[in-house]
């Protein structure tokens, strides 16, 4: 059992994110779900991303950092799309991380430091034709990160959906999400 911090996607702390957290809890883990949007949720990615821009991406990261202030340092950070911002920041900069999982997004490692933390295991999951993951350069960042550290694994799934792991969205892909869930739970069990 590990303590997990799950950072939500650009739609906010939706029922789909809460259900995802419940799946991790069912695996025996303690899961914290900070609300980076202070209760706001959105129906479209465009609305959510616009809200994040209004807040500022730096502030999104800092809200994530403040959310873990009172928690032990031995955490696994999980980010869903926009939530990868604070998850990756904390994994790279807060000592004690036990692992990181980036779903649907990945930033260049240089965004938060000169090197990936030694022996920090991580997984990156996305669809191979996701227009955001591929079109915004996340796939290159993910491949580079996996290429520089043997502790980082990239998993690409066939398809073009972005938030395919959220079972309450039209983008949900049950087959890919089931494989992702198994890999994620296996990863957590090894921590």
Coordinates of C-alpha atoms in Angstrom, one line a residue:
X1 CA 0.0 0.0 0.0
X2 CA 1.3 3.5 -0.9
X3 CA 0.1 7.0 -0.6
X4 CA -0.9 8.5 -3.9
X5 CA -1.6 12.1 -4.9
X6 CA -3.9 12.2 -8.0
X7 CA -4.0 15.5 -9.8
X8 CA -7.1 16.0 -12.0
X9 CA -7.3 16.9 -15.7
X10 CA -8.5 20.2 -17.2
X11 CA -12.2 19.3 -16.6
X12 CA -11.6 19.6 -12.9
X13 CA -12.1 17.2 -10.0
X14 CA -15.0 15.5 -11.8
X15 CA -16.9 12.3 -10.9
X16 CA -14.8 10.5 -13.5
X17 CA -11.6 11.5 -11.6
X18 CA -13.2 10.6 -8.3
X19 CA -14.1 7.2 -9.8
X20 CA -10.5 6.7 -11.0
X21 CA -9.3 7.5 -7.4
X22 CA -11.8 5.0 -6.0
X23 CA -10.3 2.3 -8.3
X24 CA -6.9 3.0 -6.8
X25 CA -8.3 2.9 -3.3
X26 CA -9.9 -0.5 -4.0
X27 CA -6.3 -1.7 -4.7
X28 CA -5.5 -0.8 -1.1
X29 CA -3.9 2.5 -1.6
X30 CA -4.5 5.9 0.2
X31 CA -5.4 8.4 -2.5
X32 CA -5.4 12.2 -2.1
X33 CA -7.3 14.2 -4.7
X34 CA -6.5 17.9 -4.4
X35 CA -8.9 20.2 -6.2
X36 CA -6.7 22.6 -8.2
X37 CA -9.8 24.5 -9.5
X38 CA -11.5 25.1 -6.1
X39 CA -14.7 23.3 -7.0
X40 CA -15.0 24.3 -10.6
X41 CA -15.6 21.7 -13.3
X42 CA -16.0 22.1 -17.0
X43 CA -17.8 20.3 -19.8
X44 CA -15.1 20.7 -22.5
X45 CA -11.3 20.6 -22.5
X46 CA -11.3 24.0 -24.2
X47 CA -13.2 25.6 -21.2
X48 CA -11.0 23.8 -18.7
X49 CA -7.7 24.8 -20.4
X50 CA -9.0 28.4 -20.7
X51 CA -9.7 28.4 -16.9
X52 CA -6.2 27.0 -16.3
X53 CA -4.7 29.8 -18.4
X54 CA -6.6 32.4 -16.4
X55 CA -5.3 30.9 -13.2
X56 CA -1.8 30.5 -14.7
X57 CA 0.1 27.3 -15.2
X58 CA 2.7 28.3 -12.6
X59 CA -0.1 28.8 -10.1
X60 CA -1.6 25.4 -11.0
X61 CA 1.8 23.9 -10.1
X62 CA 2.0 25.9 -6.9
X63 CA -1.5 24.8 -5.9
X64 CA -0.4 21.2 -6.3
X65 CA 2.7 21.8 -4.2
X66 CA 0.7 23.5 -1.5
X67 CA -1.7 20.5 -1.5
X68 CA 1.0 18.1 -0.4
X69 CA 2.6 20.4 2.2
X70 CA 1.1 18.5 5.1
X71 CA 1.7 15.0 3.6
X72 CA 4.7 12.7 4.1
X73 CA 7.3 12.9 1.3
X74 CA 7.0 9.2 0.4
X75 CA 4.3 9.7 -2.2
X76 CA 3.5 8.5 -5.7
X77 CA 2.4 11.4 -7.9
X78 CA -0.2 10.7 -10.5
X79 CA -1.3 13.4 -13.0
X80 CA -4.1 13.3 -15.5
X81 CA -3.3 15.5 -18.5
X82 CA -3.1 19.0 -16.9
X83 CA -2.5 17.3 -13.6
X84 CA 0.9 16.2 -14.9
X85 CA 2.1 19.7 -14.4
X86 CA 2.2 19.5 -10.5
X87 CA 2.8 15.7 -10.6
X88 CA 5.9 16.0 -12.7
X89 CA 7.1 19.1 -10.8
X90 CA 6.8 17.4 -7.4
X91 CA 8.3 14.1 -8.7
X92 CA 11.4 16.0 -9.9
X93 CA 11.8 18.5 -7.1
X94 CA 10.3 17.2 -3.8
X95 CA 12.6 14.7 -2.2
X96 CA 11.3 11.3 -1.2
X97 CA 9.0 10.5 -4.1
X98 CA 8.3 6.8 -4.5
X99 CA 7.1 7.0 -8.1
X100 CA 5.3 9.0 -10.7
X101 CA 2.6 8.2 -13.3
X102 CA 1.8 10.7 -16.1
X103 CA -1.4 10.0 -18.0
X104 CA -2.1 11.7 -21.3
X105 CA 0.8 14.3 -21.0
X106 CA 4.5 14.7 -20.3
X107 CA 6.7 17.7 -20.1
X108 CA 10.4 17.9 -21.1
X109 CA 12.5 16.9 -18.1
X110 CA 14.4 20.2 -18.3
X111 CA 11.2 22.0 -17.3
X112 CA 11.9 21.2 -13.7
X113 CA 15.5 20.2 -13.4
X114 CA 18.7 19.1 -15.1
X115 CA 18.2 15.4 -14.6
X116 CA 15.5 12.9 -13.7
X117 CA 15.9 11.9 -10.0
X118 CA 18.1 8.8 -9.7
X119 CA 16.2 5.5 -9.4
X120 CA 12.8 7.2 -9.4
X121 CA 10.4 4.9 -11.2
X122 CA 7.8 6.4 -13.5
X123 CA 5.3 5.5 -16.2
X124 CA 3.8 7.5 -19.0
X125 CA 0.6 6.4 -20.6
X126 CA -1.1 7.9 -23.7
X127 CA -2.6 7.1 -27.0
X128 CA -0.3 7.0 -30.0
X129 CA -2.5 9.3 -32.1
X130 CA -3.8 11.6 -29.3
X131 CA -3.8 15.0 -31.0
X132 CA -2.7 16.8 -27.8
X133 CA -0.1 14.3 -26.7
X134 CA 1.4 14.0 -30.2
X135 CA 0.6 17.5 -31.5
X136 CA 1.8 19.4 -28.5
X137 CA 5.2 17.6 -28.3
X138 CA 4.4 15.5 -25.2
X139 CA 5.3 12.3 -27.1
X140 CA 8.8 13.6 -27.8
X141 CA 9.3 14.6 -24.1
X142 CA 8.0 11.2 -23.0
X143 CA 10.3 9.3 -25.4
X144 CA 13.3 11.5 -24.3
X145 CA 12.6 10.9 -20.6
X146 CA 12.2 7.1 -21.1
X147 CA 15.3 7.1 -23.2
X148 CA 17.5 8.8 -20.5
X149 CA 16.3 6.8 -17.5
X150 CA 15.9 3.0 -17.3
X151 CA 13.4 3.7 -14.5
X152 CA 10.9 5.4 -16.8
X153 CA 8.6 3.5 -19.1
X154 CA 6.4 4.8 -21.9
X155 CA 3.2 3.0 -22.8
X156 CA 1.4 3.9 -26.0
X157 CA -2.0 2.6 -26.8
X158 CA -3.6 2.5 -30.3
X159 CA -6.1 5.3 -30.7
X160 CA -6.6 9.1 -30.9
X161 CA -8.5 9.9 -27.7
X162 CA -7.0 12.2 -25.1
X163 CA -8.7 11.3 -21.7
X164 CA -9.3 7.7 -22.6
X165 CA -8.9 6.6 -19.0
X166 CA -11.9 8.6 -17.7
X167 CA -14.9 6.2 -17.8
X168 CA -17.5 9.0 -17.6
X169 CA -16.3 10.7 -20.8
X170 CA -17.1 10.0 -24.4
X171 CA -13.3 9.5 -25.0
X172 CA -13.2 6.5 -22.7
X173 CA -11.7 3.4 -24.3
X174 CA -12.5 0.4 -22.0
X175 CA -9.9 -2.0 -23.5
X176 CA -7.0 0.5 -23.3
X177 CA -8.2 1.8 -19.9
X178 CA -8.2 -1.8 -18.5
X179 CA -4.6 -2.4 -19.6
X180 CA -3.6 1.0 -18.2
X181 CA -5.4 0.3 -14.9
X182 CA -3.6 -3.1 -14.5
X183 CA -0.2 -1.5 -15.2
X184 CA -0.9 1.3 -12.8
X185 CA -2.0 -1.0 -10.0
X186 CA 1.0 -3.3 -10.6
X187 CA 3.3 -0.3 -10.5
X188 CA 1.8 0.9 -7.2
X189 CA 2.0 -2.6 -5.7
X190 CA 5.8 -2.6 -6.4
X191 CA 6.3 0.6 -4.4

